[in-house]
XYZ file of C-alpha atoms in Angstrom:
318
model
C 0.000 0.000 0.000
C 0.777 3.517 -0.596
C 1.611 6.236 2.305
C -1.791 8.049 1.522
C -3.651 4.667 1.297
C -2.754 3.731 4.422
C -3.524 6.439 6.272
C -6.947 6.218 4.446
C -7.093 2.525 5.754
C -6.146 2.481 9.013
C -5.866 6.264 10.506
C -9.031 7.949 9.099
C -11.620 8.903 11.229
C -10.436 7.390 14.522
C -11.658 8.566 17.747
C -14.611 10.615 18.819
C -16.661 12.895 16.348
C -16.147 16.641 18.435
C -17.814 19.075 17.031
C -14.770 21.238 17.047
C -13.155 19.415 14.327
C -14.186 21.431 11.461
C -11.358 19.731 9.554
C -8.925 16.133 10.375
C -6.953 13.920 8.657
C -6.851 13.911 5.108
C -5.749 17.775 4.424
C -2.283 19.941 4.876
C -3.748 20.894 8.498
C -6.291 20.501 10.655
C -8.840 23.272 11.790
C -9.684 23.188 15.243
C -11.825 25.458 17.028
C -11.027 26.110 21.166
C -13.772 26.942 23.634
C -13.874 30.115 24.257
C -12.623 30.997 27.741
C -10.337 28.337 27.775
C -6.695 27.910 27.362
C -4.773 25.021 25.310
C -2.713 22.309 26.550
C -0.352 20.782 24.456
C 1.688 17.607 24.847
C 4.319 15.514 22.789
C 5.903 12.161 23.713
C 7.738 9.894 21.061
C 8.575 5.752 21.766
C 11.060 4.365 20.019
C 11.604 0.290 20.022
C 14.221 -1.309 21.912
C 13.900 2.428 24.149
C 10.814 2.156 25.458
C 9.219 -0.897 24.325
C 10.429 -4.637 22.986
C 9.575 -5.147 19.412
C 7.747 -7.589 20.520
C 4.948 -5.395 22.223
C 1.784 -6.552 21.473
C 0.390 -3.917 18.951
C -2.390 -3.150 20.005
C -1.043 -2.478 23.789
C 1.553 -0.222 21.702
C -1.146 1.666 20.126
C -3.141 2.224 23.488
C 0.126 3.006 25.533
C 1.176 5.677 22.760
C -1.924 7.344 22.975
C -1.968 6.915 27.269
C 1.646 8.520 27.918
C 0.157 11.793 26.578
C -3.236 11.734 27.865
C -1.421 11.352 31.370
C -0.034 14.455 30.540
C -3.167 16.287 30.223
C -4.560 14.952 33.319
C -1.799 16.701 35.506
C -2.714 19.775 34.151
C -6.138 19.321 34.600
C -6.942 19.338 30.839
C -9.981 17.585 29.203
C -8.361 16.001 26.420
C -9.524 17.342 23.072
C -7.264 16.043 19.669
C -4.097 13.992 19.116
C -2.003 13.962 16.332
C 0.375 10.765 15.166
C 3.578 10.539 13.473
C 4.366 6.840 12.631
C 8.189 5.345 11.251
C 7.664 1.906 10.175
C 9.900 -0.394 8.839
C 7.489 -1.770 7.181
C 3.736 -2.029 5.994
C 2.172 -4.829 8.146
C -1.651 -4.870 7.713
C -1.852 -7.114 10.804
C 0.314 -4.962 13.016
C -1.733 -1.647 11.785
C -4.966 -2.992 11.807
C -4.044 -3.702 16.073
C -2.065 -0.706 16.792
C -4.773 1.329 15.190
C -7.670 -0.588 16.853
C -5.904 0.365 20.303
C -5.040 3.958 19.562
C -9.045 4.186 18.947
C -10.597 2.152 21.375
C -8.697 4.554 23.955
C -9.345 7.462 22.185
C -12.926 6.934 21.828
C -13.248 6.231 25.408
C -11.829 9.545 26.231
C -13.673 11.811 23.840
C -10.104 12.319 21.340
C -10.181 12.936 17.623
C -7.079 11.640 15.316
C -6.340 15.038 13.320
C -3.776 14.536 11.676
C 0.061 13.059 11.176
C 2.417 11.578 9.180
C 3.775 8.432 8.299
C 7.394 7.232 6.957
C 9.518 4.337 6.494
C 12.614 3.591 9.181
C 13.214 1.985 12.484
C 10.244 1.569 14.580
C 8.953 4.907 16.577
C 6.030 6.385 17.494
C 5.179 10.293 18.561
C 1.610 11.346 19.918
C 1.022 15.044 20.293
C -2.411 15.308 22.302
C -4.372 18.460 22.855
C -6.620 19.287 25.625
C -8.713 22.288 27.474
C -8.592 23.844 30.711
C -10.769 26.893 31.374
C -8.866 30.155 32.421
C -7.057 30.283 36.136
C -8.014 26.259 36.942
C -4.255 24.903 35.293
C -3.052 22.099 37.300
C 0.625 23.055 37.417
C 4.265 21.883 39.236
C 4.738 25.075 40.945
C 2.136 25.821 44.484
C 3.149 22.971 46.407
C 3.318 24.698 50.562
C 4.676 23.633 53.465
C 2.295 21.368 55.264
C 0.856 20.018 52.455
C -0.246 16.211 52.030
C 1.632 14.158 49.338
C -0.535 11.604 47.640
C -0.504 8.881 44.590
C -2.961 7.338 42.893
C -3.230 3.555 42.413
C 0.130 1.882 42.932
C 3.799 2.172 42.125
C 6.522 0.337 40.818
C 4.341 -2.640 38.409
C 5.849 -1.596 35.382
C 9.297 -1.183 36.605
C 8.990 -4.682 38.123
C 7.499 -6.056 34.947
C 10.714 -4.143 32.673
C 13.070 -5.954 35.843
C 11.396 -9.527 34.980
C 11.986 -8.790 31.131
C 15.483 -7.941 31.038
C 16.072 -11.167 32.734
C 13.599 -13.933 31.145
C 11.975 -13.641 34.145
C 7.786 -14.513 33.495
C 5.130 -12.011 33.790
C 1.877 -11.995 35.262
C -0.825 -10.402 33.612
C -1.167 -8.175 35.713
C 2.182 -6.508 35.834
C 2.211 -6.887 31.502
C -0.758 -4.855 31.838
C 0.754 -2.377 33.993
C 3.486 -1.382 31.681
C 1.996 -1.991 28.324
C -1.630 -0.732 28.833
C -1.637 1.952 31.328
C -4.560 3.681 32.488
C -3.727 7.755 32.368
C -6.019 9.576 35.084
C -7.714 11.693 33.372
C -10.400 11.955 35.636
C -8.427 12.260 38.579
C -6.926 15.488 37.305
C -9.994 17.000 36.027
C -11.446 16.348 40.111
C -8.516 18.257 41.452
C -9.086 20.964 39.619
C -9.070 23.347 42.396
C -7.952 21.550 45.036
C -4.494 20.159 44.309
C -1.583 22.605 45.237
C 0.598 21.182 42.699
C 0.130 18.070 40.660
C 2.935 15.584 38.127
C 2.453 12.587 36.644
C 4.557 10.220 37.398
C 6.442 8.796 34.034
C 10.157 8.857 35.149
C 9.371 7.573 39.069
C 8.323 8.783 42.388
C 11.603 10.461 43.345
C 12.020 12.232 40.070
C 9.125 13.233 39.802
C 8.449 14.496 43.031
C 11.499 16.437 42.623
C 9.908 18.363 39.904
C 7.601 19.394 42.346
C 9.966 20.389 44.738
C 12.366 22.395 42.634
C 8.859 24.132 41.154
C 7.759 24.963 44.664
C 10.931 25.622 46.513
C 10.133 23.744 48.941
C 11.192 19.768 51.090
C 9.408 16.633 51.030
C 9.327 13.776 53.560
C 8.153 10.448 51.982
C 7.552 7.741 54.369
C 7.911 4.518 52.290
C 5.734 2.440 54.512
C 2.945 3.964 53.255
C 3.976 3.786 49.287
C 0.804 1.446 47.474
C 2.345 -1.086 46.404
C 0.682 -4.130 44.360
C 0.983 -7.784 46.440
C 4.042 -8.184 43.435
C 5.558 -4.936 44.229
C 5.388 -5.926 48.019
C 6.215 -9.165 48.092
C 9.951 -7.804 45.631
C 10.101 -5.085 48.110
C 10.161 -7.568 51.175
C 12.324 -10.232 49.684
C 15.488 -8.131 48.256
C 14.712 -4.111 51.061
C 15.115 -2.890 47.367
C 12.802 0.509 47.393
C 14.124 1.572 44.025
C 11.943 -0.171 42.477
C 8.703 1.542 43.333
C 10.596 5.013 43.806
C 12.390 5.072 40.562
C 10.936 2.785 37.897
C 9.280 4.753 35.053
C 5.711 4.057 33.220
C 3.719 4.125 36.134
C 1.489 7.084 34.643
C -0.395 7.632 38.133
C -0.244 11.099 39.096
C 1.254 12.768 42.434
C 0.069 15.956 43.780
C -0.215 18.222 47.205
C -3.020 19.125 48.639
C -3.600 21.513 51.775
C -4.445 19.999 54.501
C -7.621 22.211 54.601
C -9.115 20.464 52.167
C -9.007 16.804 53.219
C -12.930 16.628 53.073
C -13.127 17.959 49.709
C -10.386 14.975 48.462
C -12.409 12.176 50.807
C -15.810 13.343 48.369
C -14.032 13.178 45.224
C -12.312 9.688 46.091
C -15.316 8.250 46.547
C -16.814 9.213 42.907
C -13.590 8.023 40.933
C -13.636 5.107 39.214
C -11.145 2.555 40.444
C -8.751 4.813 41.353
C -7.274 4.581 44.858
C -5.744 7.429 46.474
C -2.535 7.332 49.380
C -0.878 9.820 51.441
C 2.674 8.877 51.291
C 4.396 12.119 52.637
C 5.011 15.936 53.788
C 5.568 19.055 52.138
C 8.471 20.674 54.561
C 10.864 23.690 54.285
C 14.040 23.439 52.498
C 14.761 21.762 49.304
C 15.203 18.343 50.433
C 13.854 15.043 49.497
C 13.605 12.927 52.669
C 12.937 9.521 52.773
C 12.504 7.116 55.501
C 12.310 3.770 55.960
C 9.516 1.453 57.542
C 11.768 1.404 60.687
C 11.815 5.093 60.958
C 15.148 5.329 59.854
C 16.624 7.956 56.946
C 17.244 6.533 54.009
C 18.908 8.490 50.868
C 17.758 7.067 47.174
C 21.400 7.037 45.402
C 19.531 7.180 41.933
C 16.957 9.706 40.656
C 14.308 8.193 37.872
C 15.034 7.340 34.365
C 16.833 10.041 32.051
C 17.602 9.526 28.483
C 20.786 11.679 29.047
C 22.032 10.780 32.431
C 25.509 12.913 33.267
């Protein structure tokens, strides 16, 4: 098949028909119309094979996953995601890998109200950028920056079951199903950030790991952290790792967990305790402090303090 053929076949018309859309894939550019009193979030995240996923990925996993990173995005800063546009390299035209990765970049998309807009697609080693496009109205932007001292730390669902999967991969280790799903269908929060619209003090999500993430927040806010690591939520997998080797790197430091971290006042405890209760499968943990200083402080379930020697994952580590 030709470029333009399949896009035709596989990429046209995916996602949810917005009304907004006056003009998608198929044209030089899209036309998109934005709410009015409302500002436009904008995200871009590109996989590449053997990076951030085995060729081996089940494609339609790979096309749900490409789709998720970004969407987490939006949900940190409180966006309701809008459009996406995708930029495919292929080594080559494989009707049965398309017709999956397509089916799970639309079955996601539809799910969260996203139109396909637009792309491209060439031939080359296997990679895969998303931009995604979202709205937040005017002064509700969920950012890094507002995090006080005093204020609660909390996750949603639970850390470190993609890392662990990735740890069981690069040593032939089986997976459980649960812990494939966890790094190659992730769930991005998107309602979770449009509830703490508001509330949260400072929100991230949490791609690269706890630590480094959180640190973002930190550095934002000028401000410390104390993490108590007895009360991380940590899958029965996760926790039975974590209590076989006392490694904690693991759930602090493993990317592709896509849950998001934010800091809430402690004023508005009440207000997080309604909103819990109307997500959807989406538990919620205090697992630390906002202090004074700059600091990261962690510390152990026996009380003591206990330094991470590694941040998260960096494509360009020094």
């Amino acid at each position: 098949m030709s470029e333009f053929r399949l896009i035709r076949e596989y990429f046209s018309d995916i996602g949810a028909d917005r009304v907004d859309v006056a003009l998608g894939v198929g044209d030089d550019c899209a036309l998109l119309q934005i709410p009015a009193g409302n500002r436009l979030a904008v995200s871009i995240d590109t996989l590449v094979s053997g990076v951030h996923f085995s060729p081996e990925t089940d494609p339609q996993n790979l096309g749900h996953k490409a789709l998720a990173v970004g969407l987490s995005d939006l949900a940190a800063m409180g966006a309701e995601p809008a459009w996406a546009t995708l930029a495919l390299t292929l080594p080559a035209a494989d009707p049965l890998w398309l017709r999956a990765f397509s089916a799970g970049f639309a079955n996601l998309a539809v799910e969260q109200g996203v139109s396909l807009v637009g792309g491209d697609m060439t031939r080359g080693p296997l990679s895969i950028s998303v931009q995604v496009h979202g709205f937040v109205p005017l002064g509700q932007e969920l950012r890094r920056r507002g995090a006080h001292p005093g204020d609660l730390i909390f996750v949603s669902g639970t850390l470190g079951d993609a890392g662990l999967a990735l740890h069981h991969l690069q040593r032939s280790r089986p997976l459980s199903p649960n812990l494939r799903l966890a790094l190659e269908r992730p769930n991005p929060r998107v309602e979770l950030g449009l509830a703490l619209r508001g509330l949260a003090s400072a929100v991230i999500d949490l791609s690269d790991g706890l630590v480094s993430d959180l640190g973002h927040i930190l550095e934002a806010s000028g401000v410390a952290a104390d993490l108590f690591l007895q009360d991380l939520p940590l899958s029965p997998e996760v926790a039975d790792y974590v209590a076989a080797t006392d490694d904690w790197y693991i759930p602090l430091t493993s990317g592709d967990d896509y849950e998001l971290c934010f800091t809430l006042p402690p004023q508005r405890i009440s207000d997080m305790g309604r909103v819990a209760k109307q997500l959807k499968d989406c538990p919620l943990r205090v697992v630390g402090r906002i202090g004074y200083g700059k600091e990261l402080r962690c510390f152990l379930p026996n009380g003591r303090f206990w330094k991470p020697l590694q941040g998260g994952f960096d494509h360009f580590p020094s």
